[in-house]
Short mmCIF file of C-alpha atoms and ligand atoms in Angstrom, two decimals:
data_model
loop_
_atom_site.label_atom_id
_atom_site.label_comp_id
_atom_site.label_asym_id
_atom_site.label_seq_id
_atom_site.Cartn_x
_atom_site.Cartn_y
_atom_site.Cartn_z
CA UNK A 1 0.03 -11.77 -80.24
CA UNK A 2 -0.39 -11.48 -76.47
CA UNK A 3 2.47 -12.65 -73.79
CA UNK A 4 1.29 -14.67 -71.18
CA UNK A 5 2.77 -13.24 -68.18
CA UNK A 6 2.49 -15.09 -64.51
CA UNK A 7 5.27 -12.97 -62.25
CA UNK A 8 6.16 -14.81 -59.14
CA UNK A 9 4.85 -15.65 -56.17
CA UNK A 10 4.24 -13.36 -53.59
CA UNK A 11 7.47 -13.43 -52.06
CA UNK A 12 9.03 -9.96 -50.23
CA UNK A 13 10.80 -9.78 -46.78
CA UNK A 14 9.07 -9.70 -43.50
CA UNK A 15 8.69 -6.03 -42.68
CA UNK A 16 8.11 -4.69 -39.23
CA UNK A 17 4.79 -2.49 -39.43
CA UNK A 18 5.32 -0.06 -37.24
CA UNK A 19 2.79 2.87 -38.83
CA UNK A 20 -0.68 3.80 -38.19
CA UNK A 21 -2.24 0.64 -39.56
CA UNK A 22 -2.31 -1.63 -40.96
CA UNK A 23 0.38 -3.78 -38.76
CA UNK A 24 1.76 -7.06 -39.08
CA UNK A 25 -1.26 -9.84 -38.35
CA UNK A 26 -1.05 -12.18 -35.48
CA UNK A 27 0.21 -15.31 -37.02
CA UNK A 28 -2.90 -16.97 -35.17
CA UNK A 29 -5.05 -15.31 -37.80
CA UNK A 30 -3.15 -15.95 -40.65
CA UNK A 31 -3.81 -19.48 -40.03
CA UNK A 32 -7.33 -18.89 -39.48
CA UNK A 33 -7.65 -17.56 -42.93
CA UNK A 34 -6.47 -20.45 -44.89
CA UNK A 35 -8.85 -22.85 -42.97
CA UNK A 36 -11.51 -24.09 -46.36
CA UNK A 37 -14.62 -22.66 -46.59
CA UNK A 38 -17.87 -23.76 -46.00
CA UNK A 39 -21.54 -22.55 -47.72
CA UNK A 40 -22.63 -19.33 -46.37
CA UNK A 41 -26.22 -21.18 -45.13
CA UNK A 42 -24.03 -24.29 -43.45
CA UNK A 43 -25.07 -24.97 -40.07
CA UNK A 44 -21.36 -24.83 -39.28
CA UNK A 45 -21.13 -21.98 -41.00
CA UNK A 46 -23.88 -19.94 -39.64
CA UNK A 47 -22.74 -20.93 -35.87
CA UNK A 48 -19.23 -19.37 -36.86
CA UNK A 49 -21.48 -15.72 -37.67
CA UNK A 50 -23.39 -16.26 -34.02
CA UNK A 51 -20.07 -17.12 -32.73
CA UNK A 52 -18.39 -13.88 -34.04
CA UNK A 53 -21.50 -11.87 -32.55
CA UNK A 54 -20.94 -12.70 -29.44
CA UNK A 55 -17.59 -12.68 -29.43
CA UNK A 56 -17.41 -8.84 -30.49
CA UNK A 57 -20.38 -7.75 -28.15
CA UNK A 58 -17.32 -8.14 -25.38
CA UNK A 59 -14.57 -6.43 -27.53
CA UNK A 60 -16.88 -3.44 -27.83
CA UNK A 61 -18.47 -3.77 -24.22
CA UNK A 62 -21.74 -4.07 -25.00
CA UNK A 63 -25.26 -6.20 -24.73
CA UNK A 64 -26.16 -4.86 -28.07
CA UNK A 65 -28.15 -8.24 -29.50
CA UNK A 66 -26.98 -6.43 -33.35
CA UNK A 67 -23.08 -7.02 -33.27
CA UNK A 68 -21.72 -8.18 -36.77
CA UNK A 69 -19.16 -7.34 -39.44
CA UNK A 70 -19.65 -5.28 -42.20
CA UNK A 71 -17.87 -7.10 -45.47
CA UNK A 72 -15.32 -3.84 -46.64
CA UNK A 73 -12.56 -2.16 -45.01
CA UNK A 74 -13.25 -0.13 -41.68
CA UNK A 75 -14.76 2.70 -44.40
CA UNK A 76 -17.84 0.48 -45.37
CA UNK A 77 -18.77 0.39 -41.72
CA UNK A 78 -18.24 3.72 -41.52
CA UNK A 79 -20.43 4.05 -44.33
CA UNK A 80 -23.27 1.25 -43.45
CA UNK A 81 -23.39 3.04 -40.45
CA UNK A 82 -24.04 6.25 -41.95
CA UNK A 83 -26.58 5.54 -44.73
CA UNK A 84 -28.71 3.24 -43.07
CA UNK A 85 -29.52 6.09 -40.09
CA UNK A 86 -29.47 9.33 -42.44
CA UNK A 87 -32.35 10.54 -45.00
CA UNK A 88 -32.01 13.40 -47.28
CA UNK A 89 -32.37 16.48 -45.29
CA UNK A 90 -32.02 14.99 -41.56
CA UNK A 91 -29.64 17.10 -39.26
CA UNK A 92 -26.64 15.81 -38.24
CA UNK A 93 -23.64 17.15 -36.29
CA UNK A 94 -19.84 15.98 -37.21
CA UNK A 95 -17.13 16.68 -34.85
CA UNK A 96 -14.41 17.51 -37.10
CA UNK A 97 -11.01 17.35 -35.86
CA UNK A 98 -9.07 15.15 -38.22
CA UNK A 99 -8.83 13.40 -41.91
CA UNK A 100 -11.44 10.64 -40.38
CA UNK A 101 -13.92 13.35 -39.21
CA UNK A 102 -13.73 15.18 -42.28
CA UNK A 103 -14.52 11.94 -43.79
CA UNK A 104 -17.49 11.46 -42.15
CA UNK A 105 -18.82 14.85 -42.72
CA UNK A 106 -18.19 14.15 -46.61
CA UNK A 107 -19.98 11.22 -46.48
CA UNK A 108 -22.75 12.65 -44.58
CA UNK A 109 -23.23 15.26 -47.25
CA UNK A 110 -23.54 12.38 -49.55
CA UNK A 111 -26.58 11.36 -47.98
CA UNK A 112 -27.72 14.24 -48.27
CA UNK A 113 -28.13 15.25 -44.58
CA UNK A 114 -27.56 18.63 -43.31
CA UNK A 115 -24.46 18.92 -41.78
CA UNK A 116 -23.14 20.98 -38.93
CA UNK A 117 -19.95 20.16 -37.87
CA UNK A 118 -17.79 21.43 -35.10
CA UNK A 119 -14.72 22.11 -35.98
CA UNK A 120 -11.83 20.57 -33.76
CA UNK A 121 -7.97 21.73 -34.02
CA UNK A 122 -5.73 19.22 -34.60
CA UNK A 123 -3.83 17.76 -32.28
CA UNK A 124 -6.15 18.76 -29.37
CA UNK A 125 -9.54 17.12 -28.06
CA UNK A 126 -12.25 18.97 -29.35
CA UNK A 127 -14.46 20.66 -26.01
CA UNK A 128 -18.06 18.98 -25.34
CA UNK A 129 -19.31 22.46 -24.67
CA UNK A 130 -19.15 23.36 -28.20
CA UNK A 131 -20.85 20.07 -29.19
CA UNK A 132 -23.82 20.63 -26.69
CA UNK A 133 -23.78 24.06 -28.19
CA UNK A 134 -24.16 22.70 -31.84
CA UNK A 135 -26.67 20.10 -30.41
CA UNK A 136 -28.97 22.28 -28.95
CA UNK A 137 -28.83 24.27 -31.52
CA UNK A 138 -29.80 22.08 -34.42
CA UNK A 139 -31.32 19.34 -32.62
CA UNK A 140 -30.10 16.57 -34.99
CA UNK A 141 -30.93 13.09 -35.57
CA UNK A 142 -27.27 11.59 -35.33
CA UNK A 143 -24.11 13.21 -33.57
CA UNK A 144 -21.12 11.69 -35.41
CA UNK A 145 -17.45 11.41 -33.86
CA UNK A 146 -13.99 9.91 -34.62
CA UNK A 147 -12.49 7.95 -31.00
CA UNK A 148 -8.75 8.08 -31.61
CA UNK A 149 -8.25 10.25 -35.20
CA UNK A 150 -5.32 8.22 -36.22
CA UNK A 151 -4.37 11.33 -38.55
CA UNK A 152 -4.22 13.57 -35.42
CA UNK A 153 -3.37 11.06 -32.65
CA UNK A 154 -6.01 12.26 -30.39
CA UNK A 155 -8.40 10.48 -28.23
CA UNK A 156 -11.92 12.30 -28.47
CA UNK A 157 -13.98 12.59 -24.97
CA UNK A 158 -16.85 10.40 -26.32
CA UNK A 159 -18.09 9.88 -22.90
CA UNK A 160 -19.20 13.60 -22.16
CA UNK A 161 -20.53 13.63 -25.71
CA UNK A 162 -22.69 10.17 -25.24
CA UNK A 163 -23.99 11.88 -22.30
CA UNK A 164 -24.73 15.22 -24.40
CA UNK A 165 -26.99 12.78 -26.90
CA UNK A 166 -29.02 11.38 -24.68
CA UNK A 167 -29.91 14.60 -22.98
CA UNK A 168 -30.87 15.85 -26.41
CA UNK A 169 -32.28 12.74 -28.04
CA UNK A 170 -29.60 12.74 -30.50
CA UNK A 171 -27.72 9.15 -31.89
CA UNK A 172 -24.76 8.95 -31.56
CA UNK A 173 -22.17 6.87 -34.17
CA UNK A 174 -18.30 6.94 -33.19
CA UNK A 175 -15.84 5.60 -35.30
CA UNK A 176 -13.36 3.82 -33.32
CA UNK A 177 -11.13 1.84 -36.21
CA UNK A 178 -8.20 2.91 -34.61
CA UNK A 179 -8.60 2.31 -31.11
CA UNK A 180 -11.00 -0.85 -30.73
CA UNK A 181 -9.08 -3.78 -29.01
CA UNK A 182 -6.10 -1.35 -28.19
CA UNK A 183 -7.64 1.03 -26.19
CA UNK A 184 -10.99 1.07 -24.11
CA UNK A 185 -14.03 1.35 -26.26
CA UNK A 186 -16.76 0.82 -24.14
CA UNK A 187 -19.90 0.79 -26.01
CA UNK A 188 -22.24 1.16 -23.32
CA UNK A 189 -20.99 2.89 -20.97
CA UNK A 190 -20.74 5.55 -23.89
CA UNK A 191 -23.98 5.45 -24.81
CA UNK A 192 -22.91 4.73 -28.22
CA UNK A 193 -26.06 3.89 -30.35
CA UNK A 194 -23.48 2.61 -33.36
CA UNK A 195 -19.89 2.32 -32.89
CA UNK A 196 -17.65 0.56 -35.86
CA UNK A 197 -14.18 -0.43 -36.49
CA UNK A 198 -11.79 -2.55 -38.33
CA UNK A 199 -9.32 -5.13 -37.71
CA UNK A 200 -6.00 -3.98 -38.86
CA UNK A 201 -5.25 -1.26 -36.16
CA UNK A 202 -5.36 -3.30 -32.88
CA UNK A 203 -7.33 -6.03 -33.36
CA UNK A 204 -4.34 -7.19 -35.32
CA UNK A 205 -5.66 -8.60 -38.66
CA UNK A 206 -5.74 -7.62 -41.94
CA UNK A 207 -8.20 -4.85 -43.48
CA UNK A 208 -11.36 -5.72 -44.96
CA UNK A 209 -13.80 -6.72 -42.28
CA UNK A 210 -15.44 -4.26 -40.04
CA UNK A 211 -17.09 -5.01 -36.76
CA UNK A 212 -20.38 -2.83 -36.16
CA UNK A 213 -22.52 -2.80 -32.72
CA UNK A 214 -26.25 -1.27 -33.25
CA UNK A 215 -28.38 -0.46 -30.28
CA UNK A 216 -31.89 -1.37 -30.37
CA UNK A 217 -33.14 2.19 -30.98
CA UNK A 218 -30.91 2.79 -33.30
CA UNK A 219 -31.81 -0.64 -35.13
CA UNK A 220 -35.99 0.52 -34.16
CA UNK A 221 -34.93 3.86 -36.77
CA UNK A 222 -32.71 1.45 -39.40
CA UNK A 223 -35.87 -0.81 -39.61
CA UNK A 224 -38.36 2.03 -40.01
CA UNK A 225 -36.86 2.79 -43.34
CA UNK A 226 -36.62 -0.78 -44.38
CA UNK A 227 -37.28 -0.99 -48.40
CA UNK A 228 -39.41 -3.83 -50.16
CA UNK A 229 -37.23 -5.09 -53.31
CA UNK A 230 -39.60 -5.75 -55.87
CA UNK A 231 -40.99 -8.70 -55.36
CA UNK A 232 -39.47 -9.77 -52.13
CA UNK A 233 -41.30 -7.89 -49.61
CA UNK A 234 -40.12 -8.02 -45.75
CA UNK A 235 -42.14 -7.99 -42.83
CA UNK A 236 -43.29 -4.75 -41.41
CA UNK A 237 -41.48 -2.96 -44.73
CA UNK A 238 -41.75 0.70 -45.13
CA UNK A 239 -40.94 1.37 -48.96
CA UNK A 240 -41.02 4.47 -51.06
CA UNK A 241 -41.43 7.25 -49.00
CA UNK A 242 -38.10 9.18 -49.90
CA UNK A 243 -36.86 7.83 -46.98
CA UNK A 244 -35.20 4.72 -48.30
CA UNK A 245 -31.88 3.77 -47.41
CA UNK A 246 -29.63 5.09 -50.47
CA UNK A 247 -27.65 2.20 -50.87
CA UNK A 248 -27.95 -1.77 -51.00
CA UNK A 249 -24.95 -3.21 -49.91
CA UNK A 250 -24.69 -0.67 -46.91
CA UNK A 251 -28.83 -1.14 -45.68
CA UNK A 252 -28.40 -2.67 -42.40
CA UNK A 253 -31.72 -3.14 -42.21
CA UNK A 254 -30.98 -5.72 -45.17
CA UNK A 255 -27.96 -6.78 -43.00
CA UNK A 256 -29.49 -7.74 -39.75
CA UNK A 257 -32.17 -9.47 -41.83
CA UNK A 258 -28.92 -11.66 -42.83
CA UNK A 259 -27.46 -12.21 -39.82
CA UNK A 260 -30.75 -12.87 -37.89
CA UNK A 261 -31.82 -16.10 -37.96
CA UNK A 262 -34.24 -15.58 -40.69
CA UNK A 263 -30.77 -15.67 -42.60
CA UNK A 264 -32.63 -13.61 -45.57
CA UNK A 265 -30.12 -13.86 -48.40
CA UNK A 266 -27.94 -10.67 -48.94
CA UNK A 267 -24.66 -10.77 -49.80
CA UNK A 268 -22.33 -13.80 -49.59
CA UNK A 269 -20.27 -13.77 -46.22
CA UNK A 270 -16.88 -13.00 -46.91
CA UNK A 271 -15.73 -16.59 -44.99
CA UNK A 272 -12.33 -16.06 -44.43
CA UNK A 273 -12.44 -12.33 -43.59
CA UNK A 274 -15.34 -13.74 -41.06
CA UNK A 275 -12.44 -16.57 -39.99
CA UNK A 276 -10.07 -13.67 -39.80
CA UNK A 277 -12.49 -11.40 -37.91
CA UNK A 278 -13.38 -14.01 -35.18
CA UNK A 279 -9.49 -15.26 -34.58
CA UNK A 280 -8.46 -11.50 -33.93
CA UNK A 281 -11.75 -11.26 -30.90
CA UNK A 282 -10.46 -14.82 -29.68
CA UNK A 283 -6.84 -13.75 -29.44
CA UNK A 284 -8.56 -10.08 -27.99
CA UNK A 285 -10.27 -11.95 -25.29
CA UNK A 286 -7.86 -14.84 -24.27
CA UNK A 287 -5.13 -11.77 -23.32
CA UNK A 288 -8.57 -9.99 -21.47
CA UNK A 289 -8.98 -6.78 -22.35
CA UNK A 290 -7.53 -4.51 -19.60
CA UNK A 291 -4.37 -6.41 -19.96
CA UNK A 292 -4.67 -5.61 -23.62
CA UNK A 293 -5.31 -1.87 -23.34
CA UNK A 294 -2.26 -2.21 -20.45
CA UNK A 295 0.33 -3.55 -22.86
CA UNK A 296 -0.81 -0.94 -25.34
CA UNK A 297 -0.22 2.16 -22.86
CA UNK A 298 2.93 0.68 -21.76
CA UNK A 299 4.50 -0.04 -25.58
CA UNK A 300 2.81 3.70 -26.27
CA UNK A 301 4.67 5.59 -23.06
CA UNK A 302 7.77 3.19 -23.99
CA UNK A 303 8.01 4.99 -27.48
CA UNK A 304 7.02 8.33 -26.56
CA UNK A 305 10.41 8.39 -24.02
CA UNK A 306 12.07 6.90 -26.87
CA UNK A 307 11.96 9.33 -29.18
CA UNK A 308 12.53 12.41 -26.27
CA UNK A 309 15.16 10.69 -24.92
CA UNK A 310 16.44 11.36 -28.86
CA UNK A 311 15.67 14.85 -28.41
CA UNK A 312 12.99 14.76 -30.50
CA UNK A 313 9.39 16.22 -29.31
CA UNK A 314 5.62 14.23 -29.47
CA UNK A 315 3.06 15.81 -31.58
CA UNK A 316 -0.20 17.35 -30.06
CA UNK A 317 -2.15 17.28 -26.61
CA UNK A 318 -0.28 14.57 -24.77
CA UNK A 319 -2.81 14.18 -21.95
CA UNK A 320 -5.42 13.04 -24.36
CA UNK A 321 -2.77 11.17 -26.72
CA UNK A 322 -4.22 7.94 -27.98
CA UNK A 323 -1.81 5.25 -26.61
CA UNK A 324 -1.33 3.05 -30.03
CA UNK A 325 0.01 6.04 -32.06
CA UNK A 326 2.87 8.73 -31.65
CA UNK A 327 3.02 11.72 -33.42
CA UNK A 328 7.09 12.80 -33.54
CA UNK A 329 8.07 16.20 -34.62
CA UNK A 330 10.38 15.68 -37.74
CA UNK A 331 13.02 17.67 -36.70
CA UNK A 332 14.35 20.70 -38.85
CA UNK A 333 17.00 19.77 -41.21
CA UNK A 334 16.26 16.12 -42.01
CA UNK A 335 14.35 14.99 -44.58
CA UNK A 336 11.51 12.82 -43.16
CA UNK A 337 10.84 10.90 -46.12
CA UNK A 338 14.21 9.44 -46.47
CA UNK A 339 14.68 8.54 -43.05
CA UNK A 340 11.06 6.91 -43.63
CA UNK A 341 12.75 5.66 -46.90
CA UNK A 342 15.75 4.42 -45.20
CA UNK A 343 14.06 2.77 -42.14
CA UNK A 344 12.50 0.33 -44.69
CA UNK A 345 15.42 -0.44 -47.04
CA UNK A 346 17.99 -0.79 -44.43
CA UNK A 347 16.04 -2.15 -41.82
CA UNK A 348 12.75 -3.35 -43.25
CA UNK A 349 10.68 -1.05 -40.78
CA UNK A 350 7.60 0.71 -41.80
CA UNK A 351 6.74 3.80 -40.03
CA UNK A 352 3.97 6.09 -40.95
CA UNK A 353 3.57 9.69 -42.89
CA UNK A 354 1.61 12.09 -42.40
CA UNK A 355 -2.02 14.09 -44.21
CA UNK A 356 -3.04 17.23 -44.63
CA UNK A 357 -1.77 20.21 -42.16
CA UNK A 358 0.57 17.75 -40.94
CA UNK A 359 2.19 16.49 -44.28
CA UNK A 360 5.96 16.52 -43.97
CA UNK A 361 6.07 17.84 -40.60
CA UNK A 362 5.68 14.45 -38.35
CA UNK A 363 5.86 10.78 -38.46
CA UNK A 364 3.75 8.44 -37.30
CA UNK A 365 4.54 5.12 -35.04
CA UNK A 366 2.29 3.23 -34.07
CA UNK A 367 2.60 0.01 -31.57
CA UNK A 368 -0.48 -2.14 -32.31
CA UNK A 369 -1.59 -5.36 -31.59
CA UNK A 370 1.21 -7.73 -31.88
CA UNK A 371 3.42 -5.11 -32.23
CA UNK A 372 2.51 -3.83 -29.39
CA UNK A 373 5.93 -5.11 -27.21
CA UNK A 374 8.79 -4.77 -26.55
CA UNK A 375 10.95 -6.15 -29.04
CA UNK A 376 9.23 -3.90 -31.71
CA UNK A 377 9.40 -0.97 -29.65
CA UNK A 378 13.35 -1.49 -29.30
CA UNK A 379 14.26 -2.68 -32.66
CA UNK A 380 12.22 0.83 -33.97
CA UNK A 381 13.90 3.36 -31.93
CA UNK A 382 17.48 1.48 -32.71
CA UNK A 383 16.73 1.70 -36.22
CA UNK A 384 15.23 5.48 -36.07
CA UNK A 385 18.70 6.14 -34.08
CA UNK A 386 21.02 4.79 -36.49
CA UNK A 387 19.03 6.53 -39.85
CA UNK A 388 19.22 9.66 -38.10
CA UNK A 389 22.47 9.42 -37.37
CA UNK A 390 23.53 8.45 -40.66
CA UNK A 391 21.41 12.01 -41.62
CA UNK A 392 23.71 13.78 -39.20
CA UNK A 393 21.04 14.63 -36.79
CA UNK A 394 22.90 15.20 -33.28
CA UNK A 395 21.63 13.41 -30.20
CA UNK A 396 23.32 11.11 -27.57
CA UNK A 397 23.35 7.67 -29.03
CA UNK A 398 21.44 4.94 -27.06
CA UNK A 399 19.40 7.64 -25.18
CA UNK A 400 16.14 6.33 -26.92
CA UNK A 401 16.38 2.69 -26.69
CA UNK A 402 17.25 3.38 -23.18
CA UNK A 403 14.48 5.54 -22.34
CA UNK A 404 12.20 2.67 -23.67
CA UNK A 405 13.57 -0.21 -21.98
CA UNK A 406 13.34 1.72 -18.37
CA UNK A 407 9.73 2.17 -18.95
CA UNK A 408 9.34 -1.80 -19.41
CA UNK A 409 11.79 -2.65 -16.81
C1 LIG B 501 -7.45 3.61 -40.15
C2 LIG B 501 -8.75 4.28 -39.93
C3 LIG B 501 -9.81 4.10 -40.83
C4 LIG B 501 -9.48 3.30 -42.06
O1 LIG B 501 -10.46 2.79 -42.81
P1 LIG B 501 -10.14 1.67 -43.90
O2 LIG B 501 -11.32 1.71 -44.76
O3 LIG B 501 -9.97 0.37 -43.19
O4 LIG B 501 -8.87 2.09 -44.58
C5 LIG B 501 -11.01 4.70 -40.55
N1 LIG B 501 -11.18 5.44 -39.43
C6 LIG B 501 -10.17 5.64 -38.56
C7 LIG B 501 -10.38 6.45 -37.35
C8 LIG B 501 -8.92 5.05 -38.80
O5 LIG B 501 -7.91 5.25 -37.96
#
C-alpha cells in the first residue's frame, strides 16, 4: 500500500540573493506571473509577444526586426543560437576564457562544427589580436564570445571583436546572460549578428526565459537551412541537404516562423515566463537604461571598497571587472564554505561559490537588479563582517560597511 504524501506549501524565509544569479525578482514581476493566461493564438495574447519584441529590441540596443524569447533557461538561447547557425563541419572560433566559454565550445562540438578556440586566462580579458589571428586564420562562419563570464568576472572587449567579424565576414554570437540590463549591451553598435541572455542576472526575474536578437543576415543563413516537416512544407524550404538544423525545439528558423505573423504553430508560448519576460524590460526601461547600468557600477564599486576596506583583495583584472559581480579572495585560514554556510543560516544571505580553477579560492557577490542598492550592499558586508569575525579573521570592524556607504554618499 502506497502513502499519499502532500508536504507543505512552499513556505521558507525571504533570503537576500546576493550570488551570481539568480537574485531575488522584482516584486513587479512576481505579480506579473500570476496574471491568468490566455490561448497562445489570442489576439491579446499575440499583441503581448509583439509587445515583448519591441520592448527587448531597446534592452539590447538594437533595430533587429527578430527580437524574441527563447522558452528555457539562458542555456537554450545559448543553444538555439548555436544550432540554428552551425552545420556539421562549419568553422567556428570560441573565445574561451571561462566555464560559459567552455560551454559554448562544448556545445559547438556538438554540432559538429570545427572548433578553434582561443584560449583566454581567467580573470583577464582575452586580447583581440589573438582573435583576429584565429580569424584569419580559419576564416570561420561564426565567432562565438561570452560578455561578462560570470565564472571569471570579466567583461570581454566585444566591440574590437565585432569589428574583427565584419572585416573577415565572420558572425558573430555573444552571450551576454550575465550582463544584459545591468551593464551596456549594445547590440548594434557591436555588430552583434546574435546576442542572447536571460532574465535572472539583471533583468531581475526568474530563470527560464531567454531573450535572443537575430540580425537579418544572420536570420538570411538560419532560413537557408530551413527544413520541410513531412507534410508541412514552408515557403522557400531548403530540406535534406545535410545541412538541416539538428534540433527542433532550438530551429529558429521554426521560431521566427512562430513569432512572425504567420504565427506557424511551434511550441506553446510559455505565457507566464512571456508575462515575466516583458515586466522585467518594462521595469528595465521605466528606470532608462544608463541610469540602470549607473546604479549597477555604483552598488559594484560600493562592494568592491567593502570588502578592501575588510582587508580582503578583488579577484582578477579590475579595469575590465564586470560591475554586477565581485570576485573576493577567500582569505587563508578561513573556511569559505562555512562563512558561505553561515551567511545564510544566521543571516539568510546567499552569496556565491566558485568553478573550476577557482573552486574554494573566492566568493562571488553579485549586486543585480533589485539588489542592486544600497540596502543590500550594506546589510552583505555587515553580515560578511560579523561571520568573519566570528571565524577569527582580523580586520578593523566597520571598515567595510563604511567603505561602501562613502561611495553612495
Ligand atoms: C548565468 C549564466 C548563464 C546561465 O544559464 P542558465 O541556463 O540560465 O543557467 C549562461 N551564460 C552566462 C554568461 C551566465 O552568466
Amino acid at each position: 500500500m502506497t502513502t499519499t504524501q502532500t508536504f507543505g506549501e512552499l513556505d521558507h524565509p525571504s533570503r537576500l540573493l546576493m550570488g551570481p544569479g539568480p537574485i531575488n525578482v522584482h516584486p513587479r514581476v512576481l505579480r506579473a506571473m500570476s496574471v491568468q493566461l490566455l490561448g497562445q493564438f489570442d489576439p491579446e495574447f499575440t499583441g503581448y509577444m509583439n509587445e515583448t519584441m519591441a520592448l527587448y529590441r531597446q534592452v539590447f540596443q538594437t533595430q533587429n526586426r527578430w527580437t524574441f524569447l527563447i522558452d528555457g533557461t539562458s542555456r537554450a538561447a545559448i543553444e538555439a543560437a548555436l544550432v540554428s547557425v552551425l552545420a556539421p563541419g562549419d568553422d567556428v572560433v570560441v573565445v574561451n576564457a571561462g566555464r560559459f566559454g567552455l560551454l559554448l565550445s562544448e556545445i559547438a562540438q556538438r554540432c559538429d562544427a570545427k572548433v578553434t578556440t582561443v584560449e583566454g586566462e581567467w580573470g583577464k580579458v582575452v586580447d583581440p589580436q589573438a582573435v583576429e589571428d584565429a580569424v584569419k586564420r580559419v576564416r570561420p562562419r561564426l565567432v562565438a564570445c561570452v560578455h561578462g563570464d560570470t565564472s571569471t568576472t570579466m567583461a570581454q572587449p566585444i566591440a574590437a571583436i565585432g569589428e574583427i567579424c565584419q572585416r573577415y565576414d565572420a558572425l558573430l554570437y555573444v552571450d551576454a546572460t550575465a550582463t544584459i540590463g545591468g551593464m551596456s549591451t549594445p547590440v548594434d553598435a557591436w555588430r552583434a549578428d546574435i546576442v542572447t541572455g536571460g532574465l535572472q542576472k539583471c533583468l531581475g526575474g526568474p530563470s527560464g526565459s531567454g531573450p535572443i536578437t537575430i540580425s537579418d543576415r544572420a536570420a538570411e543563413h538560419i532560413n537557408g537551412r530551413k527544413h520541410v516537416e513531412a507534410g508541412i512544407a514552408t515557403a522557400g524550404s531548403v530540406a535534406g541537404n545535410g545541412r538541416r538544423i539538428a534540433s527542433n525545439y532550438f530551429d529558429l528558423a521554426m521560431i521566427m516562423d512562430y513569432w512572425s505573423d504567420k504565427r506557424l504553430n511551434h511550441h506553446t508560448e510559455a505565457a507566464s515566463m512571456l508575462y515575466a519576460a516583458r515586466e522585467c524590460a518594462r521595469v528595465v526601461l521605466e528606470e532608462g537604461l544608463q541610469a540602470r547600468f549607473a546604479r549597477h557600477a555604483q552598488a559594484g564599486a560600493a562592494v568592491v571598497a567593502g570588502v578592501e576596506a575588510m582587508g580582503l583583495s578583488v579577484y582578477g583584472d579590475k579595469a575590465h571587472k564586470m560591475t554586477n559581480v565581485t570576485a573576493v579572495v577567500i582569505p587563508p585560514g578561513v573556511d569559505g564554505d562555512r562563512v558561505r554556510a553561515r551567511m545564510r543560516t544566521d543571516f539568510e544571505i546567499e552569496i556565491g561559490t566558485a568553478f573550476g580553477p577557482l573552486a574554494g579560492k573566492v566568493w562571488r557577490i553579485g549586486a543585480m537588479g533589485v539588489n542592486a542598492r544600497k540596502h543590500a550592499v550594506l546589510t552583505t558586508l555587515a553580515a560578511l563582517e560579523a561571520v568573519l569575525r566570528g571565524e577569527g579573521y582580523g580586520f578593523t570592524a566597520g571598515a567595510g560597511v563604511d567603505a561602501a556607504l562613502g561611495v553612495f554618499s
